[in-house]
């Protein structure tokens, strides 16, 4: 596999203006290296371009050929230089155990520079900017993102009635807020007029306010010789810069024209409202200090950057609540894998990424962007729709016929003595699995290769009467309908009735779908919850064991989801120990099992969240 490893050039001084010009003028054919800048201490872009010799040209040509080979120039993003390293890259390498290399199809990848132990922090990064989601705008402080629990003090701006601050942040934050309070009041209206997401516009404003002024930007080094585009590390946390954020992918060639048009209108209204609110303030000096320093096009770039890279934030207890969205340039260097080896956990406005398993030197660090207990086609579709890429992780790259993924969508083969699974031939042989294939495709067994073709003349299974069992194209929709009906009742919180329907669903389809099939798996959690609601901890723990078994087979590795199911199991062992009908001997056994299970929960949470963040038990 070809790599551009160890390329230590970085995008030290790429400005938002640069990105707009580059993206508009030469969207696909530009040499990515034309916009490479040297790291701190090296020359700037002018120096590199101005002294180009034949040798340099040759080198450039070679690099371009390599980049083309890697597929980098086919993406409009690469034209804006985003396949290069971010300004604070060297700082990250100094303080965290990974570096960035470029790999085919996946762009920049985070690669371990030494062996990493499970539970180690691989990056702790302060958000360049974040916004609480509108529907949860009172949940966290808008300045530090700390949880505003029921009992803690919170101050809501009486004018815009949107921003809320904690006691510590209130004074300083309100001072800054005064420059954009007027526009904050009108954001909802702007969003409606432009048919644009209000939170996206709020985020664009928050990011634009972080942009250094043009004069600050052109002043590459401060008086003491420090490069302002490079961040800092304090107490183990990286504070990245606005320029770091500018190096993120935008996928601007992949978003729809309609989305672009509404974002353009939204950004244009945002800018004019902001500028006129400053004008109304009537203070020229204030205007100078608080101007957005951005054109509509530049704001659009920020919107695309947010759209591709914003991370959910906000943790209450042990749950990632996603009450806010943040931009973390170096966390964003970690690619997605359907078998991740790292996980996120935010604390206030800092995002921590920890290794969930021991990681060998030179391995890629990956996180998951989506729900992983889904068939391959669904996962790929989710990533294509929400993140605009075709997943090339090891789990998605393994041929379906030998992958555990086949069980998540497979029906049991009905040929006598065969223990294989029937899969749509289109999925089994397709290079690129699509989640929606409504055509009446034939189905094929992974073991005995028996083909069941709905269009074939004659009996499908010679000597057998046709039932749902041997007509998988009818079996799966029947299972989906039955599951949906049960879930309708469950959502009404009619747990007794829902339990009957869910148990019937399992009885009807367990022997027909593979035990790891996603429909069967999806029925188990509501069924466990019904049992618990009815005080039946024995059956509840039976279903919980099956859930844990499925999770551990399909997604080896630790996760908070796994810990949460172990926690439910521990609770159910405790409930059984305390039940009046339980004998002394059994109670003792259940107590021991509960203790062991909670120890397991603690170990997983310690790995994913860090020792300091464990809840009291
Ligand atoms: C948050 S960025 C990760 C860093 C990115 N590779 C870069 O060069 O900026 C997410 C983007 O990385 C690429 N990517 C991440 N995971 C991938 C995967 N499993 N397969 C293919 N591309 C992936 C996609 O282009 C995606 O939009």
Coordinates of C-alpha atoms in Angstrom, one line a residue, residues 43-364:
X43 CA 9.5 29.7 4.9
X44 CA 6.0 30.8 3.9
X45 CA 4.1 30.1 0.7
X46 CA 5.6 33.0 -1.2
X47 CA 9.0 31.8 -0.5
X48 CA 8.2 28.3 -1.7
X49 CA 6.5 29.4 -4.9
X50 CA 8.8 32.3 -5.7
X51 CA 12.0 30.3 -5.7
X52 CA 10.8 27.4 -7.7
X53 CA 13.6 25.8 -9.6
X54 CA 13.5 23.1 -12.2
X55 CA 14.5 20.6 -9.5
X56 CA 11.7 21.8 -7.3
X57 CA 9.3 21.6 -10.3
X58 CA 10.3 18.1 -10.9
X59 CA 9.8 17.2 -7.2
X60 CA 6.4 18.9 -7.3
X61 CA 5.5 16.9 -10.4
X62 CA 6.5 13.7 -8.7
X63 CA 4.5 14.6 -5.6
X64 CA 1.5 15.5 -7.7
X65 CA 1.8 12.1 -9.5
X66 CA 1.9 10.4 -6.1
X67 CA -1.1 12.3 -4.9
X68 CA -3.0 11.6 -8.0
X69 CA -2.2 7.9 -7.6
X70 CA -3.6 8.1 -4.1
X71 CA -6.8 9.5 -5.5
X72 CA -6.4 12.7 -3.6
X73 CA -6.9 15.1 -6.5
X74 CA -10.2 13.7 -7.4
X75 CA -11.8 15.3 -4.4
X76 CA -12.5 19.0 -4.5
X77 CA -11.3 19.2 -0.9
X78 CA -7.8 18.4 -1.8
X79 CA -7.8 21.5 -4.0
X80 CA -8.1 23.5 -0.8
X81 CA -5.1 21.7 0.6
X82 CA -6.9 19.7 3.2
X83 CA -4.9 16.6 2.7
X84 CA -1.9 18.3 4.3
X85 CA -1.1 18.5 7.9
X86 CA -2.7 21.0 10.3
X87 CA -0.5 23.8 11.7
X88 CA -0.4 22.3 15.2
X89 CA 0.5 18.8 14.0
X90 CA 4.0 18.9 15.5
X91 CA 2.6 19.9 18.8
X92 CA 0.3 16.9 18.7
X93 CA 3.1 14.6 17.9
X94 CA 5.1 15.9 20.8
X95 CA 2.3 15.5 23.3
X96 CA 0.2 12.5 22.1
X97 CA 1.2 9.1 20.8
X98 CA 0.3 9.5 17.1
X99 CA 1.1 11.1 13.8
X100 CA -0.8 11.9 10.7
X101 CA -0.1 10.1 7.4
X102 CA -2.0 10.1 4.1
X103 CA -3.5 6.8 2.8
X104 CA -5.4 5.9 -0.3
X105 CA -9.2 6.4 -0.2
X106 CA -9.2 7.5 3.5
X107 CA -7.1 10.7 3.3
X108 CA -5.3 11.6 6.5
X109 CA -5.1 8.9 9.1
X110 CA -3.9 8.9 12.8
X111 CA -1.2 6.4 13.2
X112 CA 0.2 5.2 16.5
X113 CA 3.9 6.2 17.0
X114 CA 4.3 3.7 19.8
X115 CA 2.3 0.9 21.5
X116 CA -0.7 2.4 23.3
X117 CA -2.4 0.8 26.3
X118 CA -6.2 0.4 26.6
X119 CA -7.5 3.3 28.5
X120 CA -4.8 5.8 27.5
X121 CA -5.8 9.2 26.3
X122 CA -4.8 9.5 22.6
X123 CA -6.0 13.1 22.4
X124 CA -7.6 15.6 24.7
X125 CA -8.7 18.7 22.7
X126 CA -10.5 21.9 23.5
X127 CA -13.3 22.8 21.0
X128 CA -12.3 25.6 18.6
X129 CA -16.0 26.5 18.9
X130 CA -19.2 24.8 20.0
X131 CA -22.9 25.5 20.2
X132 CA -25.5 23.9 22.4
X133 CA -28.4 22.6 20.3
X134 CA -31.4 24.9 20.3
X135 CA -33.7 22.2 21.8
X136 CA -31.3 21.7 24.7
X137 CA -30.0 25.3 25.0
X138 CA -30.5 25.4 28.8
X139 CA -28.7 22.1 29.4
X140 CA -25.1 23.3 29.4
X141 CA -23.2 26.6 29.9
X142 CA -22.7 28.3 26.5
X143 CA -19.2 29.3 27.5
X144 CA -17.6 26.2 29.1
X145 CA -20.2 23.5 28.1
X146 CA -20.4 22.3 31.7
X147 CA -23.6 20.5 32.6
X148 CA -26.2 23.0 34.1
X149 CA -27.8 20.4 36.4
X150 CA -31.2 21.2 38.1
X151 CA -29.6 22.7 41.2
X152 CA -26.7 24.7 39.7
X153 CA -26.9 28.4 39.1
X154 CA -27.6 29.5 35.5
X155 CA -28.0 32.9 34.0
X156 CA -30.0 33.3 30.8
X157 CA -29.4 36.5 28.7
X158 CA -32.6 38.5 29.3
X159 CA -32.4 40.0 25.8
X160 CA -31.9 37.1 23.3
X161 CA -33.2 34.6 25.8
X162 CA -31.1 32.0 24.2
X163 CA -27.6 31.9 25.7
X164 CA -27.2 30.5 29.3
X165 CA -24.1 30.7 31.4
X166 CA -22.9 29.1 34.6
X167 CA -21.9 31.3 37.6
X168 CA -18.1 31.1 36.8
X169 CA -18.5 32.1 33.2
X170 CA -21.3 34.6 33.5
X171 CA -19.4 38.0 33.8
X172 CA -16.8 37.4 31.1
X173 CA -19.1 35.6 28.7
X174 CA -21.8 38.2 28.8
X175 CA -19.3 40.9 27.9
X176 CA -18.4 39.0 24.7
X177 CA -22.0 38.1 24.0
X178 CA -23.0 41.7 23.8
X179 CA -21.4 41.9 20.3
X180 CA -23.7 39.2 18.9
X181 CA -26.8 39.3 21.1
X182 CA -28.8 41.3 18.5
X183 CA -28.1 38.7 15.8
X184 CA -28.8 35.8 18.3
X185 CA -32.3 37.2 18.7
X186 CA -32.9 37.1 15.0
X187 CA -31.3 33.7 14.1
X188 CA -34.5 31.8 14.3
X189 CA -36.1 34.2 11.8
X190 CA -33.0 34.0 9.5
X191 CA -33.1 30.3 9.6
X192 CA -36.8 30.2 8.6
X193 CA -36.3 32.7 5.8
X194 CA -33.4 30.8 4.3
X195 CA -34.7 27.3 5.1
X196 CA -31.4 26.7 6.8
X197 CA -30.7 24.9 10.1
X198 CA -30.7 27.4 13.0
X199 CA -28.0 25.6 14.9
X200 CA -25.8 25.5 11.8
X201 CA -26.0 29.3 11.4
X202 CA -25.3 29.7 15.1
X203 CA -22.3 27.5 14.7
X204 CA -21.1 29.5 11.6
X205 CA -21.4 32.7 13.7
X206 CA -19.5 31.1 16.6
X207 CA -16.7 30.0 14.3
X208 CA -16.5 33.2 12.4
X209 CA -16.1 35.1 15.7
X210 CA -13.0 32.9 16.4
X211 CA -11.4 34.0 13.2
X212 CA -8.4 36.3 13.7
X213 CA -8.6 39.6 11.9
X214 CA -6.8 39.9 8.5
X215 CA -4.0 41.9 10.1
X216 CA -3.6 39.4 12.9
X217 CA -3.5 36.6 10.3
X218 CA -0.9 38.2 8.0
X219 CA 1.3 38.8 11.0
X220 CA 2.6 35.3 10.9
X221 CA 4.7 35.5 14.0
X222 CA 4.0 37.4 17.2
X223 CA 6.6 39.7 18.7
X224 CA 8.2 36.8 20.6
X225 CA 8.5 34.8 17.4
X226 CA 5.6 32.4 18.2
X227 CA 3.5 31.3 15.3
X228 CA -0.1 32.4 16.1
X229 CA -1.6 29.7 13.9
X230 CA -0.1 27.0 16.1
X231 CA -2.0 26.0 19.3
X232 CA -0.8 25.2 22.8
X233 CA -1.0 22.3 25.2
X234 CA -1.9 23.0 28.8
X235 CA -2.3 20.3 31.5
X236 CA -2.5 17.6 28.9
X237 CA -5.2 19.4 26.8
X238 CA -4.5 20.7 23.3
X239 CA -5.9 24.1 22.5
X240 CA -6.0 24.2 18.7
X241 CA -6.4 27.3 16.5
X242 CA -8.9 28.6 14.0
X243 CA -6.3 27.8 11.3
X244 CA -6.2 24.2 12.5
X245 CA -10.0 24.0 11.9
X246 CA -9.6 25.4 8.4
X247 CA -7.6 22.3 7.5
X248 CA -10.6 20.1 7.9
X249 CA -12.5 18.4 5.0
X250 CA -15.6 20.1 3.7
X251 CA -16.9 17.7 1.1
X252 CA -18.1 20.7 -0.8
X253 CA -18.3 18.8 -4.0
X254 CA -20.7 16.3 -2.5
X255 CA -23.4 18.5 -0.9
X256 CA -26.6 19.2 -2.8
X257 CA -27.2 22.4 -4.8
X258 CA -30.4 23.0 -2.8
X259 CA -28.4 22.8 0.5
X260 CA -25.7 25.1 -0.8
X261 CA -28.4 27.6 -1.9
X262 CA -30.1 27.7 1.4
X263 CA -26.8 28.0 3.3
X264 CA -25.8 30.8 1.0
X265 CA -29.0 32.7 1.7
X266 CA -28.7 32.0 5.5
X267 CA -25.1 33.2 5.6
X268 CA -25.9 36.3 3.6
X269 CA -28.7 37.2 6.0
X270 CA -26.5 36.4 8.9
X271 CA -23.7 38.6 7.7
X272 CA -26.0 41.6 6.9
X273 CA -27.9 41.3 10.2
X274 CA -24.6 41.1 12.1
X275 CA -23.1 44.1 10.3
X276 CA -26.2 46.2 10.6
X277 CA -26.5 45.4 14.3
X278 CA -22.9 46.7 14.7
X279 CA -23.8 49.7 12.7
X280 CA -26.7 50.4 14.9
X281 CA -24.4 50.2 17.9
X282 CA -22.9 53.3 16.3
X283 CA -19.4 52.8 17.7
X284 CA -16.7 52.6 15.0
X285 CA -14.1 51.2 17.3
X286 CA -16.3 48.4 18.5
X287 CA -17.2 47.7 14.9
X288 CA -13.5 47.3 14.1
X289 CA -12.9 44.9 17.0
X290 CA -16.0 42.7 16.6
X291 CA -16.3 42.5 12.8
X292 CA -16.7 38.9 11.5
X293 CA -13.8 39.4 9.0
X294 CA -15.7 37.2 6.6
X295 CA -17.5 37.3 3.3
X296 CA -20.6 35.3 2.5
X297 CA -18.5 32.7 0.6
X298 CA -16.2 32.3 3.6
X299 CA -19.2 31.8 5.9
X300 CA -20.4 29.1 3.5
X301 CA -17.1 27.3 3.7
X302 CA -17.4 27.3 7.5
X303 CA -21.0 25.9 7.2
X304 CA -19.6 23.0 5.1
X305 CA -16.8 22.5 7.5
X306 CA -19.3 22.3 10.4
X307 CA -21.6 20.0 8.4
X308 CA -18.8 17.5 7.8
X309 CA -16.9 17.7 11.1
X310 CA -19.2 18.7 14.1
X311 CA -19.0 16.3 17.0
X312 CA -21.7 15.6 19.5
X313 CA -20.8 16.8 23.0
X314 CA -22.3 17.0 26.5
X315 CA -22.2 14.1 28.9
X316 CA -24.6 13.6 31.7
X317 CA -23.5 10.9 34.0
X318 CA -22.4 8.1 31.7
X319 CA -24.4 9.1 28.6
X320 CA -23.2 11.0 25.7
X321 CA -26.2 13.3 25.3
X322 CA -25.1 15.3 22.2
X323 CA -26.7 18.4 23.7
X324 CA -24.1 20.5 22.0
X325 CA -21.9 20.3 18.8
X326 CA -18.2 21.2 18.7
X327 CA -15.3 21.4 16.2
X328 CA -12.2 19.5 17.3
X329 CA -9.6 19.6 14.4
X330 CA -7.3 16.8 15.7
X331 CA -10.1 14.6 17.0
X332 CA -11.4 14.9 13.4
X333 CA -8.2 13.4 12.1
X334 CA -9.4 10.0 13.4
X335 CA -11.1 8.1 10.7
X336 CA -14.2 5.9 11.2
X337 CA -14.0 2.1 11.5
X338 CA -16.8 -0.3 12.1
X339 CA -14.3 -2.0 14.4
X340 CA -13.0 1.0 16.3
X341 CA -10.1 0.9 18.7
X342 CA -10.8 4.3 20.4
X343 CA -13.9 6.1 21.8
X344 CA -14.9 9.6 22.6
X345 CA -16.1 11.1 25.8
X346 CA -16.5 14.9 26.3
X347 CA -16.0 16.7 29.6
X348 CA -17.1 20.3 29.4
X349 CA -15.7 21.8 26.2
X350 CA -12.9 19.2 26.0
X351 CA -13.2 16.1 24.0
X352 CA -11.2 13.0 25.2
X353 CA -10.4 10.1 22.9
X354 CA -9.2 7.0 24.7
X355 CA -7.9 3.7 23.4
X356 CA -10.5 0.9 24.1
X357 CA -7.9 -1.8 23.5
X358 CA -4.1 -2.2 23.4
X359 CA -3.0 -0.7 20.1
X360 CA 0.3 -1.8 18.4
X361 CA 2.7 0.8 17.0
X362 CA 2.0 1.8 13.4
X363 CA -1.7 0.8 13.7
X364 CA -4.4 3.3 12.7

